[in-house]
Amino acid sequence: MVRYAAVRLAWAVPTVLGIVLLGFVLTRVAPGDPVQAMIGEFPAPPGYADQIRERFGLDQSLPTQFWLFLTSLASGDLGFSFAHNAPVLDIILDRMANTLLLMVPALVLASLLGMLLGVLGARRAGTRLDTLVTVVTISGQSVPVFWLAMLLVLVFAVQLGWFPVAGMLSITGSDTAFGVVGDYVWHWVLPGITLTLAYMTVVARVARSSILETMHQDYVLTAEAKGLNRREVMRRHIFRNALPPIVTVIGFNFGLVLTGAVLTETVFGWPGIGSLFVQAVTNRDYPVIQGVFLFSAVVVVLVNLLVDLLYPVIDPRMRGSHARV
Amino acid sequence: MHVSRKQRWGWLRSSTAATVSFVFIVLLVLVALVGPFVLPDDPAAISRQALHPPSPDALFGTDHLGRDQLTRMVYGARISLLVGVLAAGMAIVVGIAVGACAGFFGGIVDIALMRMSEFFQVIPTLIVAVAIVALIGPGLGNIIGVIALLSWPQTARVTRAEVLRVKQLDYVNAVRCLGHREILVLLREVIPNSLPAVMPLIALGVAEAILQESSISFLGLGSPDTISWGLLLHDGQQNLLSAWWMVVIPGLAIFATVLSLNILGDAVSTALNPRLRLTGRVRRKVVTP
Amino acid sequence: MVTRPVSGHGPRPRSARRLVTAAAALIAVVLAACQNTSGPDTGAADAESGDPVTGGTLVLGIQSDPSPLNPNLTTNGPTQQIGTMIYEPLVYFDNEAAEPKPVLAESWEISDDGLTYTFHLVDATFSNGDPLTSTDVKYTIEEVSAPMFAPFAQAASVIESIDDSDPKTVVITLTEPFGPLLLSLTRVWILPASVFQGTDPLTNPASIDQPVGTGPFVLDEVSRGSQWTLTRNPDYWQEDRPYLDSVVARVVPDAQSATLALAAGEIQYISSQVISPTDVQALVQRNQALAHPDSFAPNMTQVFFNTTRDITGDPAVRHALAMAIDREFLLENVFQGGGEVARAPFDSRLEWAYNDEVDFDELYPYDPEAAGKALDEAGYPMRGDSRFSLTILAEGASRFQEVAEAIRSMLLEIGVDAQVSAPEASVATEQAFTAPGDFDLYIQSYTTNWDPALGIARAYVSTSIGTPFGNASGYSNPEVDELFAAGRSGTTEEERAEPYRQVQEILAEDLPVMPLIETKLNDAHAPNVNGVWYAANWGQWQEAWVG
């Protein structure tokens, strides 16, 4: 098991390095001068821009810059943000907490509801209920998430005024911990529901087809023939065996936790990684762009690894073989 | 190889939803092709009638610069469909090439190509797409290229699996034994016989590309001269609280189009693989919200 | 009645400016609910009548952390806003009076030849107890402002020496007369040399979160990303000032949330860099806020014609295009009435230098038909669908992009096939200012910085060709260069006004740049906030009090 994990981790290194390199190359070959973006609307004195370039090491050759980036990375230094005037690591960790606060409840809720829908659809395959599940899932996958988000804002924030238009916490805040949590939940509802709906349909679809497929396997038919009750068969034989693809897709969703909310965060002004990234892109804030690339890649790889390690646990057939689904 | 006429169109009549979707897409393509020649206005023409709600004069209302939204929607259909078709087309061609090579030649080629496709599958697509478009520039070609670059691996995987199956088939082995060159066997026998598996990915790919484009344009990264539905939604967001029609209408169009394409894609795959009718399983890329 | 909490902590993508605009509509819907709960904050109408009240806290909204805190290092809004409460310059520029106002220099003399400026310092102490001396002034100008602060660059280039032999007197000697020197010094906030000497000003803690200034407030507590609390400087050199006990700067990145919070009385001040003109109007109408009339240095949105290109290099074409642009439309639909239509190359708010005999409305009235005829005569008749094609460059996802889109449509009407190119801001800047500019028309706004030499000349003089935010048009006219130089080196306003009036006539005729809109931006504050006045772009709070 340990050796297996080590091998998977070793495989992950080139992936992460590749993404870091991609981020680096992208930010360097792009037209547009980050130094000008920092100076702003003013004719700078001669030499001023060069001075800033030197300060941030932008006057070095590209390979040197990359090497410097990697070495400081090794010591836990992700660089310094031009626009925020703060270390990138601090900014990202700060925003990451906010993104997790938005995404994790949505993902958990979506996974549970999605599996429930999948089971319902599969058990009643061919019935109206199944059709409904199918309609919901295919619609959910066709709807632009940011549009759904805007519709929710229009109806529930603007027209009805039940929920806030944007943000994560009220400006005045609250004195009690209970109040703060309530405030957060109240802000979470609209973006949270948007994301829950989006992810739920993905899980439901995979769950439904995986369960359906398992239901037609010989051993299930055998179990049913043996006269075991349906609920028992569903729980012990079907669901258990249908789980790997479902875990895969849930893992996939979690892997993209930092980036999945780019659009939703933008619509709702949620101060997470997604909106940080969109800002950084418009400000040419290279260190932040690179930092977000790195973090999102690391999270993807770690979650994938976790999923890989989960397979043998959930699926007895895979113990020892460690094949990937 | 030979598919009867009935088989070829059977999928379409298999469900009402598929029929409706097909008709919708055909109409949409017609509107996109013909509309600009029929409509009187220039999509960029401003007027003093800014932010007027839908009315008999302007069926879809006007935007903040007084531009007619109906006209912009029709021009938008052109760009959105064009991006969808071209990006998905490129991705599928590349995907087939990569997948076929990997599956057919195997060994180190297979490992290298599949590692590469795995890389593209784990990277956070939207982040990379946004970064590339924002940093390289908002041209239509760039957007199409980026979407294609990030969506080929799925086709590659499906193709590879299919090629692995087809190349074991007796008649392929027979052709090989006749001493034909490997590359010809791949091009003439293996790839054509693997194509049916890829068919459903066409509609799904176009749907996915349309969604991707709308996300990129929605973030304000598209070119203002390239009117797409995503760009209209971008303008809509900025007027969210004063002009609901600028949000509702373009979004509805994207939704309806993508939904139709997804239904068509499912119908095709079900028809090609009757076993799936039971399971409803379609290999599809997970849409990143 | 449920309080309608207003949400905060959202990032504000630059493209969201119009979303903010739309918040006015939202306010109508949502804020009816707020009025009852926000109590006296929203209702106080007779604020002007009372005497100043000592005590109280003012809560203001800022977009992001003021990092660094030292205002000499960046023009970044929050830094300027908060940093200038802690650090003070020798002189302020009072927007209302449109003239310099003494601060750390209680008085000054200027020699007749305009080469020597002598400042007499007040008895002030830094918050670490050190007295303010001329050495601090010399250090700040020479070691910080000159090398590091872009807005001071021009002044730095004419300073020959600074004499600090008398601790209470600063003597600045120039190499040539420089009209806007006082104005330039309003943007030098004096740092304690004892704290900064021998350190890197960018990383010195006094620049970040342990400031040592002479100003009315001192930094008390920092919670990054959330709020910065300042309290009264107990040893402030101006007696009985400030009135306020403390100032809390809350970080509210989302402009829409900030607007709603102001309306709800949760915060009491927002800068015009955050709140949109429409929202200010909406709040004022509902008595939920007051708009401060003098809260921003005059700023003009203008179109640059690329004079190095064949078509736009022809003055007749520029005149025709000018007549095709409906500036009223832009003012109403893009700027939502926030400003005035520009009528001359200079901003009318620089009254002493403005030439009111030059009038774009007479020279280039909006008249598409006449514009078309003018192009016919200039040798550009319709050929097929159009006369020629042009590219209009503007920063993507900005108001300038909308100006560009509107102008594009206006040009289509006279048969000019125009395209809009709206790349990301720094790309647009590079394309516009790397000579010869890669555009036909370019839309950008320039702040005047209250002086033609600091804000307007840069768009026209040949020496700033190729400089970012300089002369994008590539326009070069020796006569114009001379007139601007004469205007810069005059020692009195009268002396300087004459060349400036002349240059406007030439520029209006040559038209390398056409100002479109004199943008008007008003800060908004709660009705119970009194006594705030403006120096350049930022409110001054030593006389502010809450009623």
JSON list of N, CA, C and O in Angstrom, two decimals, chain A residues 238-268:
[
{"chain": "A", "resi": 238, "resn": "ILE", "atom": "N", "xyz": [-25.32, -4.50, -5.29]},
{"chain": "A", "resi": 238, "resn": "ILE", "atom": "CA", "xyz": [-25.32, -3.55, -6.41]},
{"chain": "A", "resi": 238, "resn": "ILE", "atom": "C", "xyz": [-24.54, -2.28, -6.07]},
{"chain": "A", "resi": 238, "resn": "ILE", "atom": "O", "xyz": [-23.56, -1.94, -6.71]},
{"chain": "A", "resi": 239, "resn": "PHE", "atom": "N", "xyz": [-24.98, -1.61, -5.01]},
{"chain": "A", "resi": 239, "resn": "PHE", "atom": "CA", "xyz": [-24.41, -0.30, -4.72]},
{"chain": "A", "resi": 239, "resn": "PHE", "atom": "C", "xyz": [-22.90, -0.38, -4.48]},
{"chain": "A", "resi": 239, "resn": "PHE", "atom": "O", "xyz": [-22.11, 0.37, -5.02]},
{"chain": "A", "resi": 240, "resn": "ARG", "atom": "N", "xyz": [-22.54, -1.37, -3.70]},
{"chain": "A", "resi": 240, "resn": "ARG", "atom": "CA", "xyz": [-21.14, -1.58, -3.38]},
{"chain": "A", "resi": 240, "resn": "ARG", "atom": "C", "xyz": [-20.30, -1.71, -4.65]},
{"chain": "A", "resi": 240, "resn": "ARG", "atom": "O", "xyz": [-19.26, -1.09, -4.80]},
{"chain": "A", "resi": 241, "resn": "ASN", "atom": "N", "xyz": [-20.80, -2.51, -5.57]},
{"chain": "A", "resi": 241, "resn": "ASN", "atom": "CA", "xyz": [-20.03, -2.76, -6.78]},
{"chain": "A", "resi": 241, "resn": "ASN", "atom": "C", "xyz": [-20.12, -1.64, -7.80]},
{"chain": "A", "resi": 241, "resn": "ASN", "atom": "O", "xyz": [-19.29, -1.52, -8.69]},
{"chain": "A", "resi": 242, "resn": "ALA", "atom": "N", "xyz": [-21.17, -0.86, -7.66]},
{"chain": "A", "resi": 242, "resn": "ALA", "atom": "CA", "xyz": [-21.32, 0.26, -8.60]},
{"chain": "A", "resi": 242, "resn": "ALA", "atom": "C", "xyz": [-20.52, 1.47, -8.14]},
{"chain": "A", "resi": 242, "resn": "ALA", "atom": "O", "xyz": [-20.44, 2.47, -8.84]},
{"chain": "A", "resi": 243, "resn": "LEU", "atom": "N", "xyz": [-19.95, 1.37, -6.96]},
{"chain": "A", "resi": 243, "resn": "LEU", "atom": "CA", "xyz": [-19.34, 2.54, -6.34]},
{"chain": "A", "resi": 243, "resn": "LEU", "atom": "C", "xyz": [-18.10, 3.13, -7.05]},
{"chain": "A", "resi": 243, "resn": "LEU", "atom": "O", "xyz": [-17.98, 4.34, -7.15]},
{"chain": "A", "resi": 244, "resn": "PRO", "atom": "N", "xyz": [-17.19, 2.29, -7.56]},
{"chain": "A", "resi": 244, "resn": "PRO", "atom": "CA", "xyz": [-15.95, 2.89, -8.09]},
{"chain": "A", "resi": 244, "resn": "PRO", "atom": "C", "xyz": [-16.14, 4.04, -9.08]},
{"chain": "A", "resi": 244, "resn": "PRO", "atom": "O", "xyz": [-15.52, 5.09, -8.89]},
{"chain": "A", "resi": 245, "resn": "PRO", "atom": "N", "xyz": [-16.97, 3.90, -10.12]},
{"chain": "A", "resi": 245, "resn": "PRO", "atom": "CA", "xyz": [-17.10, 5.06, -11.02]},
{"chain": "A", "resi": 245, "resn": "PRO", "atom": "C", "xyz": [-17.69, 6.27, -10.31]},
{"chain": "A", "resi": 245, "resn": "PRO", "atom": "O", "xyz": [-17.33, 7.41, -10.62]},
{"chain": "A", "resi": 246, "resn": "ILE", "atom": "N", "xyz": [-18.56, 6.02, -9.34]},
{"chain": "A", "resi": 246, "resn": "ILE", "atom": "CA", "xyz": [-19.17, 7.14, -8.62]},
{"chain": "A", "resi": 246, "resn": "ILE", "atom": "C", "xyz": [-18.11, 7.86, -7.81]},
{"chain": "A", "resi": 246, "resn": "ILE", "atom": "O", "xyz": [-18.02, 9.08, -7.82]},
{"chain": "A", "resi": 247, "resn": "VAL", "atom": "N", "xyz": [-17.27, 7.07, -7.14]},
{"chain": "A", "resi": 247, "resn": "VAL", "atom": "CA", "xyz": [-16.18, 7.67, -6.37]},
{"chain": "A", "resi": 247, "resn": "VAL", "atom": "C", "xyz": [-15.24, 8.44, -7.31]},
{"chain": "A", "resi": 247, "resn": "VAL", "atom": "O", "xyz": [-14.77, 9.53, -6.98]},
{"chain": "A", "resi": 248, "resn": "THR", "atom": "N", "xyz": [-15.02, 7.87, -8.49]},
{"chain": "A", "resi": 248, "resn": "THR", "atom": "CA", "xyz": [-14.16, 8.56, -9.45]},
{"chain": "A", "resi": 248, "resn": "THR", "atom": "C", "xyz": [-14.70, 9.94, -9.76]},
{"chain": "A", "resi": 248, "resn": "THR", "atom": "O", "xyz": [-13.97, 10.93, -9.74]},
{"chain": "A", "resi": 249, "resn": "VAL", "atom": "N", "xyz": [-15.98, 9.99, -10.07]},
{"chain": "A", "resi": 249, "resn": "VAL", "atom": "CA", "xyz": [-16.51, 11.29, -10.51]},
{"chain": "A", "resi": 249, "resn": "VAL", "atom": "C", "xyz": [-16.58, 12.26, -9.32]},
{"chain": "A", "resi": 249, "resn": "VAL", "atom": "O", "xyz": [-16.32, 13.45, -9.48]},
{"chain": "A", "resi": 250, "resn": "ILE", "atom": "N", "xyz": [-16.88, 11.74, -8.14]},
{"chain": "A", "resi": 250, "resn": "ILE", "atom": "CA", "xyz": [-16.89, 12.63, -6.97]},
{"chain": "A", "resi": 250, "resn": "ILE", "atom": "C", "xyz": [-15.48, 13.14, -6.71]},
{"chain": "A", "resi": 250, "resn": "ILE", "atom": "O", "xyz": [-15.26, 14.32, -6.43]},
{"chain": "A", "resi": 251, "resn": "GLY", "atom": "N", "xyz": [-14.52, 12.24, -6.84]},
{"chain": "A", "resi": 251, "resn": "GLY", "atom": "CA", "xyz": [-13.12, 12.64, -6.67]},
{"chain": "A", "resi": 251, "resn": "GLY", "atom": "C", "xyz": [-12.73, 13.69, -7.69]},
{"chain": "A", "resi": 251, "resn": "GLY", "atom": "O", "xyz": [-12.06, 14.66, -7.37]},
{"chain": "A", "resi": 252, "resn": "PHE", "atom": "N", "xyz": [-13.20, 13.49, -8.91]},
{"chain": "A", "resi": 252, "resn": "PHE", "atom": "CA", "xyz": [-12.91, 14.46, -9.97]},
{"chain": "A", "resi": 252, "resn": "PHE", "atom": "C", "xyz": [-13.45, 15.84, -9.57]},
{"chain": "A", "resi": 252, "resn": "PHE", "atom": "O", "xyz": [-12.78, 16.85, -9.69]},
{"chain": "A", "resi": 253, "resn": "ASN", "atom": "N", "xyz": [-14.68, 15.84, -9.08]},
{"chain": "A", "resi": 253, "resn": "ASN", "atom": "CA", "xyz": [-15.28, 17.11, -8.64]},
{"chain": "A", "resi": 253, "resn": "ASN", "atom": "C", "xyz": [-14.46, 17.76, -7.54]},
{"chain": "A", "resi": 253, "resn": "ASN", "atom": "O", "xyz": [-14.17, 18.96, -7.57]},
{"chain": "A", "resi": 254, "resn": "PHE", "atom": "N", "xyz": [-14.08, 16.95, -6.55]},
{"chain": "A", "resi": 254, "resn": "PHE", "atom": "CA", "xyz": [-13.29, 17.49, -5.44]},
{"chain": "A", "resi": 254, "resn": "PHE", "atom": "C", "xyz": [-11.92, 17.96, -5.93]},
{"chain": "A", "resi": 254, "resn": "PHE", "atom": "O", "xyz": [-11.38, 18.94, -5.43]},
{"chain": "A", "resi": 255, "resn": "GLY", "atom": "N", "xyz": [-11.38, 17.25, -6.89]},
{"chain": "A", "resi": 255, "resn": "GLY", "atom": "CA", "xyz": [-10.07, 17.62, -7.41]},
{"chain": "A", "resi": 255, "resn": "GLY", "atom": "C", "xyz": [-10.09, 19.03, -7.98]},
{"chain": "A", "resi": 255, "resn": "GLY", "atom": "O", "xyz": [-9.12, 19.78, -7.88]},
{"chain": "A", "resi": 256, "resn": "LEU", "atom": "N", "xyz": [-11.21, 19.38, -8.59]},
{"chain": "A", "resi": 256, "resn": "LEU", "atom": "CA", "xyz": [-11.28, 20.70, -9.19]},
{"chain": "A", "resi": 256, "resn": "LEU", "atom": "C", "xyz": [-11.90, 21.72, -8.24]},
{"chain": "A", "resi": 256, "resn": "LEU", "atom": "O", "xyz": [-12.42, 22.75, -8.66]},
{"chain": "A", "resi": 257, "resn": "VAL", "atom": "N", "xyz": [-11.82, 21.43, -6.95]},
{"chain": "A", "resi": 257, "resn": "VAL", "atom": "CA", "xyz": [-12.51, 22.28, -5.98]},
{"chain": "A", "resi": 257, "resn": "VAL", "atom": "C", "xyz": [-12.07, 23.74, -6.06]},
{"chain": "A", "resi": 257, "resn": "VAL", "atom": "O", "xyz": [-12.86, 24.65, -5.93]},
{"chain": "A", "resi": 258, "resn": "LEU", "atom": "N", "xyz": [-10.78, 23.96, -6.33]},
{"chain": "A", "resi": 258, "resn": "LEU", "atom": "CA", "xyz": [-10.30, 25.34, -6.33]},
{"chain": "A", "resi": 258, "resn": "LEU", "atom": "C", "xyz": [-10.69, 26.08, -7.59]},
{"chain": "A", "resi": 258, "resn": "LEU", "atom": "O", "xyz": [-10.76, 27.30, -7.60]},
{"chain": "A", "resi": 259, "resn": "THR", "atom": "N", "xyz": [-10.89, 25.35, -8.66]},
{"chain": "A", "resi": 259, "resn": "THR", "atom": "CA", "xyz": [-11.14, 26.02, -9.92]},
{"chain": "A", "resi": 259, "resn": "THR", "atom": "C", "xyz": [-12.59, 25.93, -10.34]},
{"chain": "A", "resi": 259, "resn": "THR", "atom": "O", "xyz": [-13.05, 26.67, -11.18]},
{"chain": "A", "resi": 260, "resn": "GLY", "atom": "N", "xyz": [-13.31, 24.98, -9.71]},
{"chain": "A", "resi": 260, "resn": "GLY", "atom": "CA", "xyz": [-14.69, 24.78, -10.13]},
{"chain": "A", "resi": 260, "resn": "GLY", "atom": "C", "xyz": [-15.57, 25.98, -9.89]},
{"chain": "A", "resi": 260, "resn": "GLY", "atom": "O", "xyz": [-16.63, 26.12, -10.47]},
{"chain": "A", "resi": 261, "resn": "ALA", "atom": "N", "xyz": [-15.11, 26.86, -9.00]},
{"chain": "A", "resi": 261, "resn": "ALA", "atom": "CA", "xyz": [-15.98, 27.96, -8.62]},
{"chain": "A", "resi": 261, "resn": "ALA", "atom": "C", "xyz": [-15.63, 29.26, -9.31]},
{"chain": "A", "resi": 261, "resn": "ALA", "atom": "O", "xyz": [-16.13, 30.31, -8.93]},
{"chain": "A", "resi": 262, "resn": "VAL", "atom": "N", "xyz": [-14.77, 29.20, -10.33]},
{"chain": "A", "resi": 262, "resn": "VAL", "atom": "CA", "xyz": [-14.34, 30.45, -10.98]},
{"chain": "A", "resi": 262, "resn": "VAL", "atom": "C", "xyz": [-15.55, 31.29, -11.39]},
{"chain": "A", "resi": 262, "resn": "VAL", "atom": "O", "xyz": [-15.66, 32.47, -11.04]},
{"chain": "A", "resi": 263, "resn": "LEU", "atom": "N", "xyz": [-16.48, 30.66, -12.10]},
{"chain": "A", "resi": 263, "resn": "LEU", "atom": "CA", "xyz": [-17.61, 31.42, -12.63]},
{"chain": "A", "resi": 263, "resn": "LEU", "atom": "C", "xyz": [-18.59, 31.81, -11.53]},
{"chain": "A", "resi": 263, "resn": "LEU", "atom": "O", "xyz": [-19.06, 32.94, -11.47]},
{"chain": "A", "resi": 264, "resn": "THR", "atom": "N", "xyz": [-18.88, 30.85, -10.65]},
{"chain": "A", "resi": 264, "resn": "THR", "atom": "CA", "xyz": [-19.85, 31.13, -9.59]},
{"chain": "A", "resi": 264, "resn": "THR", "atom": "C", "xyz": [-19.33, 32.22, -8.66]},
{"chain": "A", "resi": 264, "resn": "THR", "atom": "O", "xyz": [-20.05, 33.12, -8.26]},
{"chain": "A", "resi": 265, "resn": "GLU", "atom": "N", "xyz": [-18.05, 32.12, -8.32]},
{"chain": "A", "resi": 265, "resn": "GLU", "atom": "CA", "xyz": [-17.47, 33.15, -7.45]},
{"chain": "A", "resi": 265, "resn": "GLU", "atom": "C", "xyz": [-17.52, 34.52, -8.12]},
{"chain": "A", "resi": 265, "resn": "GLU", "atom": "O", "xyz": [-17.72, 35.53, -7.47]},
{"chain": "A", "resi": 266, "resn": "THR", "atom": "N", "xyz": [-17.32, 34.52, -9.43]},
{"chain": "A", "resi": 266, "resn": "THR", "atom": "CA", "xyz": [-17.36, 35.79, -10.14]},
{"chain": "A", "resi": 266, "resn": "THR", "atom": "C", "xyz": [-18.74, 36.41, -10.07]},
{"chain": "A", "resi": 266, "resn": "THR", "atom": "O", "xyz": [-18.89, 37.61, -9.80]},
{"chain": "A", "resi": 267, "resn": "VAL", "atom": "N", "xyz": [-19.76, 35.59, -10.30]},
{"chain": "A", "resi": 267, "resn": "VAL", "atom": "CA", "xyz": [-21.12, 36.13, -10.27]},
{"chain": "A", "resi": 267, "resn": "VAL", "atom": "C", "xyz": [-21.49, 36.61, -8.87]},
{"chain": "A", "resi": 267, "resn": "VAL", "atom": "O", "xyz": [-22.08, 37.68, -8.71]},
{"chain": "A", "resi": 268, "resn": "PHE", "atom": "N", "xyz": [-21.11, 35.84, -7.87]},
{"chain": "A", "resi": 268, "resn": "PHE", "atom": "CA", "xyz": [-21.54, 36.17, -6.51]},
{"chain": "A", "resi": 268, "resn": "PHE", "atom": "C", "xyz": [-20.53, 36.99, -5.72]},
{"chain": "A", "resi": 268, "resn": "PHE", "atom": "O", "xyz": [-20.74, 37.25, -4.54]}
]
